[in-house]
Amino acid sequence: MILERRNLMNFKKIGDHFKPALDAPDVAELQKLAQLYQLSQAGANEIGTKLENLDAEFQVNHDHNPIHHMEERMKDVQSLVQKLARKNLALSIDNVQDHIFDVAGIRVVTNYIADVYLIEKLLLKQTDVTLIRRKDYIKTPKPSGYRSLHIVVAVPVFQAQGSQAVNVEIQIRTVGMDMWASLEHKLRYKTDMDAKLVEQYGNDLQGYANELAQIETKMQHIYQQLNDFAK
Ligand code: GTP
Ligand code: MG
């Protein structure tokens, strides 16, 4: 067994990250932020394990892996500070808890569109998982063409002091949607690129998002047919 020791940010390191953004760094507040990061990481671990177990069960029972792969990330302190500023909120533990739902984020990349909703359904069926927020950008894509299902769930984490509900943001999307989003993200963050080209490629990508959606639906159909024949 390999024991992976994650590089958890300790109180001091988090403090150093937040200090430049604070007028008068409050030690108690910094400590609470470090604890929130640790709790959020624990919440992501809980959800990650649940998702791995669901995928394994499908592999055994249905010879199908709904999950292609997963990625997990903790929001870096810099983006957290920027996000609060964008929302015109002061940097405080209460504001993070009440307004930032994606300190811990898991991206679940599935093989087919139906798997996106299957994963969602099976996860939300679990009695210790509570849905907090849901945005279905597959049903209603963003103007850019972006497609994904975003849910925020609360999951209990058992700490020395007892159990605490922790929010975890889960983005569920197919391999096709994921490929599209990575490329489009690259385009949007290329600041040194000609504005005309950005617009041109943006329009192209918007069109490709539709084409991808059609192809994915057709491929899902073939997959379904093959499954039915095999029965
Ligand atoms: P915040 O409170 O700012 O998170 O707003 P929100 O949760 O309403 O944002 P949203 O639901 O749009 O999700 C934000 C995340 O979705 C981003 O961090 C990206 O990962 C992804 N995302 C949203 N829109 C796009 C898009 O147009 N292109 C790409 N590539 N990714 C997007
Ligand atoms: Mg978000």
Short mmCIF file of C-alpha atoms and ligand atoms in Angstrom, two decimals:
data_model
loop_
_atom_site.label_atom_id
_atom_site.label_comp_id
_atom_site.label_asym_id
_atom_site.label_seq_id
_atom_site.Cartn_x
_atom_site.Cartn_y
_atom_site.Cartn_z
CA MET A 1 0.00 0.00 0.00
CA ILE A 2 1.27 3.45 -0.85
CA LEU A 3 0.54 6.13 1.68
CA GLU A 4 0.34 9.45 -0.08
CA ARG A 5 1.10 12.34 2.20
CA ARG A 6 -0.61 15.36 0.74
CA ASN A 7 1.03 18.68 1.05
CA LEU A 8 -1.63 20.20 3.29
CA MET A 9 -1.19 23.88 3.82
CA ASN A 10 -0.49 24.54 7.44
CA PHE A 11 -1.68 27.50 9.41
CA LYS A 12 1.54 29.45 8.89
CA LYS A 13 1.66 28.89 5.13
CA ILE A 14 -1.98 29.86 4.65
CA GLY A 15 -1.37 32.89 6.83
CA ASP A 16 1.51 33.98 4.60
CA HIS A 17 -0.76 33.67 1.57
CA PHE A 18 -3.57 35.71 3.05
CA LYS A 19 -1.57 38.38 4.85
CA PRO A 20 -0.88 40.60 1.81
CA ALA A 21 -4.62 40.69 1.12
CA LEU A 22 -5.53 41.73 4.65
CA ASP A 23 -5.25 45.21 6.10
CA ALA A 24 -4.79 43.96 9.61
CA PRO A 25 -4.14 40.23 9.63
CA ASP A 26 -6.21 38.65 12.34
CA VAL A 27 -4.45 35.56 13.66
CA ALA A 28 -7.65 33.83 14.76
CA GLU A 29 -9.19 34.39 11.33
CA LEU A 30 -6.13 33.01 9.56
CA GLN A 31 -6.24 29.91 11.71
CA LYS A 32 -9.89 29.38 10.85
CA LEU A 33 -9.10 29.70 7.16
CA ALA A 34 -6.39 27.04 7.47
CA GLN A 35 -8.91 24.78 9.22
CA LEU A 36 -11.46 25.42 6.49
CA TYR A 37 -8.92 24.29 3.87
CA GLN A 38 -8.21 21.12 5.82
CA LEU A 39 -11.94 20.43 6.22
CA SER A 40 -12.62 21.06 2.54
CA GLN A 41 -9.83 18.67 1.58
CA ALA A 42 -11.39 16.04 3.87
CA GLY A 43 -14.78 16.65 2.20
CA ALA A 44 -13.22 16.16 -1.24
CA ASN A 45 -11.66 12.90 -0.02
CA GLU A 46 -15.06 11.64 1.16
CA ILE A 47 -16.73 12.43 -2.16
CA GLY A 48 -13.78 11.08 -4.17
CA THR A 49 -14.05 7.74 -2.38
CA LYS A 50 -17.81 7.58 -2.94
CA LEU A 51 -17.30 8.19 -6.66
CA GLU A 52 -14.55 5.56 -6.93
CA ASN A 53 -16.81 3.04 -5.19
CA LEU A 54 -19.71 3.79 -7.53
CA ASP A 55 -17.49 3.30 -10.56
CA ALA A 56 -16.10 0.01 -9.21
CA GLU A 57 -19.61 -1.29 -8.55
CA PHE A 58 -20.59 -0.60 -12.16
CA GLN A 59 -17.48 -2.27 -13.46
CA VAL A 60 -18.31 -5.45 -11.53
CA ASN A 61 -22.05 -5.52 -12.17
CA HIS A 62 -22.39 -4.04 -15.64
CA ASP A 63 -18.93 -4.31 -17.19
CA HIS A 64 -19.07 -0.56 -17.69
CA ASN A 65 -17.06 2.26 -16.15
CA PRO A 66 -19.19 5.40 -16.06
CA ILE A 67 -16.15 7.40 -14.93
CA HIS A 68 -13.31 7.93 -17.37
CA HIS A 69 -11.17 9.79 -14.83
CA MET A 70 -11.39 12.31 -12.01
CA GLU A 71 -9.43 15.38 -11.07
CA GLU A 72 -9.41 17.03 -7.70
CA ARG A 73 -8.21 20.49 -6.84
CA MET A 74 -8.20 22.86 -3.90
CA LYS A 75 -8.81 26.48 -4.82
CA ASP A 76 -5.55 28.30 -4.44
CA VAL A 77 -5.51 31.12 -1.94
CA GLN A 78 -4.84 33.72 -4.62
CA SER A 79 -8.02 32.79 -6.56
CA LEU A 80 -10.03 32.69 -3.36
CA VAL A 81 -8.99 36.25 -2.50
CA GLN A 82 -9.73 37.40 -6.08
CA LYS A 83 -13.13 35.70 -6.11
CA LEU A 84 -14.20 37.43 -2.90
CA ALA A 85 -13.06 40.76 -4.31
CA ARG A 86 -15.01 40.08 -7.53
CA LYS A 87 -18.11 39.50 -5.44
CA ASN A 88 -17.40 42.69 -3.45
CA LEU A 89 -16.99 40.70 -0.26
CA ALA A 90 -14.43 41.21 2.48
CA LEU A 91 -11.97 38.41 3.17
CA SER A 92 -13.45 36.66 6.16
CA ILE A 93 -14.14 33.10 7.14
CA ASP A 94 -17.90 33.76 7.20
CA ASN A 95 -17.86 35.10 3.65
CA VAL A 96 -15.86 32.12 2.44
CA GLN A 97 -18.26 29.74 4.13
CA ASP A 98 -21.41 31.50 2.92
CA HIS A 99 -20.41 32.50 -0.61
CA ILE A 100 -17.58 30.31 -1.90
CA PHE A 101 -18.76 26.80 -2.65
CA ASP A 102 -15.75 25.59 -4.54
CA VAL A 103 -12.85 25.66 -2.09
CA ALA A 104 -12.78 21.92 -2.78
CA GLY A 105 -13.55 20.87 -6.34
CA ILE A 106 -13.82 17.53 -8.07
CA ARG A 107 -14.14 17.14 -11.82
CA VAL A 108 -15.66 13.86 -12.93
CA VAL A 109 -15.08 13.05 -16.59
CA THR A 110 -17.45 10.41 -17.93
CA ASN A 111 -17.55 8.37 -21.12
CA TYR A 112 -21.13 9.18 -22.14
CA ILE A 113 -23.75 11.88 -21.50
CA ALA A 114 -26.04 9.40 -19.74
CA ASP A 115 -23.19 8.64 -17.32
CA VAL A 116 -23.18 12.28 -16.19
CA TYR A 117 -26.73 11.99 -14.90
CA LEU A 118 -26.19 8.45 -13.63
CA ILE A 119 -23.30 9.59 -11.45
CA GLU A 120 -25.33 12.53 -10.18
CA LYS A 121 -28.33 10.35 -9.35
CA LEU A 122 -26.34 7.68 -7.54
CA LEU A 123 -24.33 10.19 -5.55
CA LEU A 124 -27.36 12.22 -4.45
CA LYS A 125 -29.18 9.03 -3.47
CA GLN A 126 -26.66 8.51 -0.68
CA THR A 127 -28.24 9.58 2.59
CA ASP A 128 -25.23 11.56 3.78
CA VAL A 129 -24.94 13.64 0.60
CA THR A 130 -27.09 16.79 0.38
CA LEU A 131 -27.59 18.85 -2.74
CA ILE A 132 -26.86 22.53 -2.13
CA ARG A 133 -26.80 23.97 -5.65
CA ARG A 134 -27.23 22.68 -9.18
CA LYS A 135 -26.51 24.21 -12.58
CA ASP A 136 -27.14 22.13 -15.67
CA TYR A 137 -25.08 23.69 -18.44
CA ILE A 138 -25.67 20.59 -20.56
CA LYS A 139 -29.38 21.28 -20.81
CA THR A 140 -28.70 25.01 -21.05
CA PRO A 141 -25.15 25.61 -22.34
CA LYS A 142 -23.36 28.88 -21.56
CA PRO A 143 -23.21 31.47 -24.38
CA SER A 144 -19.60 30.39 -25.01
CA GLY A 145 -20.84 26.87 -25.76
CA TYR A 146 -19.59 25.49 -22.42
CA ARG A 147 -21.36 22.33 -21.30
CA SER A 148 -21.09 20.56 -17.92
CA LEU A 149 -23.25 19.67 -14.95
CA HIS A 150 -22.21 21.59 -11.84
CA ILE A 151 -23.45 20.50 -8.44
CA VAL A 152 -22.45 21.59 -4.97
CA VAL A 153 -23.04 18.99 -2.30
CA ALA A 154 -22.58 18.97 1.46
CA VAL A 155 -21.04 15.89 3.03
CA PRO A 156 -20.35 15.25 6.72
CA VAL A 157 -16.73 15.10 7.81
CA PHE A 158 -16.01 13.57 11.19
CA GLN A 159 -13.46 15.66 13.04
CA ALA A 160 -12.13 15.41 16.59
CA GLN A 161 -14.83 17.89 17.64
CA GLY A 162 -17.66 16.02 15.93
CA SER A 163 -19.25 16.04 12.51
CA GLN A 164 -19.27 19.05 10.18
CA ALA A 165 -21.04 19.52 6.86
CA VAL A 166 -18.56 20.46 4.15
CA ASN A 167 -19.34 21.82 0.68
CA VAL A 168 -17.71 20.25 -2.35
CA GLU A 169 -18.25 21.43 -5.92
CA ILE A 170 -18.50 18.66 -8.48
CA GLN A 171 -18.28 19.34 -12.20
CA ILE A 172 -19.49 16.36 -14.19
CA ARG A 173 -18.88 16.26 -17.95
CA THR A 174 -18.07 13.88 -20.79
CA VAL A 175 -14.61 13.44 -22.33
CA GLY A 176 -15.81 15.49 -25.30
CA MET A 177 -17.06 18.35 -23.10
CA ASP A 178 -13.82 18.20 -21.13
CA MET A 179 -11.67 18.42 -24.24
CA TRP A 180 -13.71 21.38 -25.46
CA ALA A 181 -13.52 23.20 -22.09
CA SER A 182 -9.73 22.77 -21.83
CA LEU A 183 -9.17 24.28 -25.26
CA GLU A 184 -11.64 27.10 -24.74
CA HIS A 185 -10.08 27.87 -21.37
CA LYS A 186 -6.67 28.12 -23.02
CA LEU A 187 -8.08 30.55 -25.57
CA ARG A 188 -9.67 32.77 -22.97
CA TYR A 189 -6.55 33.03 -20.86
CA LYS A 190 -4.15 33.74 -23.70
CA THR A 191 -3.84 37.45 -23.02
CA ASP A 192 -1.12 38.05 -25.58
CA MET A 193 -3.22 36.87 -28.52
CA ASP A 194 -4.69 39.04 -31.25
CA ALA A 195 -8.25 40.06 -30.24
CA LYS A 196 -9.51 39.24 -33.72
CA LEU A 197 -8.19 35.71 -33.53
CA VAL A 198 -9.69 35.23 -30.08
CA GLU A 199 -13.07 36.26 -31.46
CA GLN A 200 -12.69 34.05 -34.51
CA TYR A 201 -11.64 30.98 -32.51
CA GLY A 202 -14.32 31.72 -29.93
CA ASN A 203 -16.95 31.61 -32.65
CA ASP A 204 -15.46 28.45 -34.12
CA LEU A 205 -15.49 26.77 -30.71
CA GLN A 206 -19.08 27.81 -30.10
CA GLY A 207 -20.03 25.96 -33.29
CA TYR A 208 -17.90 22.93 -32.41
CA ALA A 209 -19.68 22.68 -29.05
CA ASN A 210 -22.94 22.06 -30.91
CA GLU A 211 -21.35 19.57 -33.28
CA LEU A 212 -19.76 17.74 -30.36
CA ALA A 213 -23.11 17.56 -28.58
CA GLN A 214 -24.70 16.00 -31.66
CA ILE A 215 -21.89 13.50 -32.15
CA GLU A 216 -21.93 12.53 -28.48
CA THR A 217 -25.67 11.91 -28.64
CA LYS A 218 -25.25 9.71 -31.71
CA MET A 219 -22.40 7.77 -30.15
CA GLN A 220 -24.42 7.29 -26.99
CA HIS A 221 -27.14 5.81 -29.18
CA ILE A 222 -24.78 3.31 -30.79
CA TYR A 223 -23.43 2.34 -27.39
CA GLN A 224 -26.98 1.79 -26.14
CA GLN A 225 -27.84 -0.39 -29.15
CA LEU A 226 -24.72 -2.51 -28.65
CA ASN A 227 -25.66 -2.98 -25.02
CA ASP A 228 -29.18 -4.02 -25.94
CA PHE A 229 -27.86 -6.59 -28.45
CA ALA A 230 -25.55 -8.03 -25.84
CA LYS A 231 -28.43 -8.67 -23.46
P1 GTP B 1 -18.62 31.41 -9.14
O1 GTP B 1 -19.37 31.69 -7.89
O2 GTP B 1 -17.73 32.51 -9.65
O3 GTP B 1 -17.94 30.07 -9.13
O4 GTP B 1 -19.66 31.39 -10.20
P2 GTP B 1 -20.41 30.12 -10.64
O5 GTP B 1 -20.19 28.97 -9.72
O6 GTP B 1 -21.78 30.58 -10.95
O7 GTP B 1 -19.64 29.81 -11.94
P3 GTP B 1 -19.94 28.69 -12.95
O8 GTP B 1 -21.11 27.88 -12.59
O9 GTP B 1 -19.92 29.36 -14.27
O10 GTP B 1 -18.68 27.74 -12.83
C1 GTP B 1 -17.39 28.25 -12.88
C2 GTP B 1 -16.45 27.16 -13.40
O11 GTP B 1 -17.01 26.50 -14.52
C3 GTP B 1 -15.16 27.74 -13.91
O12 GTP B 1 -14.18 27.73 -12.92
C4 GTP B 1 -14.78 26.84 -15.08
O13 GTP B 1 -14.13 25.68 -14.59
C5 GTP B 1 -16.11 26.42 -15.60
N1 GTP B 1 -16.64 27.26 -16.68
C6 GTP B 1 -17.74 28.05 -16.62
N2 GTP B 1 -17.97 28.67 -17.78
C7 GTP B 1 -17.00 28.28 -18.63
C8 GTP B 1 -16.69 28.58 -20.02
O14 GTP B 1 -17.37 29.36 -20.70
N3 GTP B 1 -15.59 27.99 -20.53
C9 GTP B 1 -14.81 27.13 -19.82
N4 GTP B 1 -13.74 26.59 -20.43
N5 GTP B 1 -15.07 26.83 -18.53
C10 GTP B 1 -16.14 27.39 -17.94
MG MG B 2 -18.21 28.03 -9.18
#
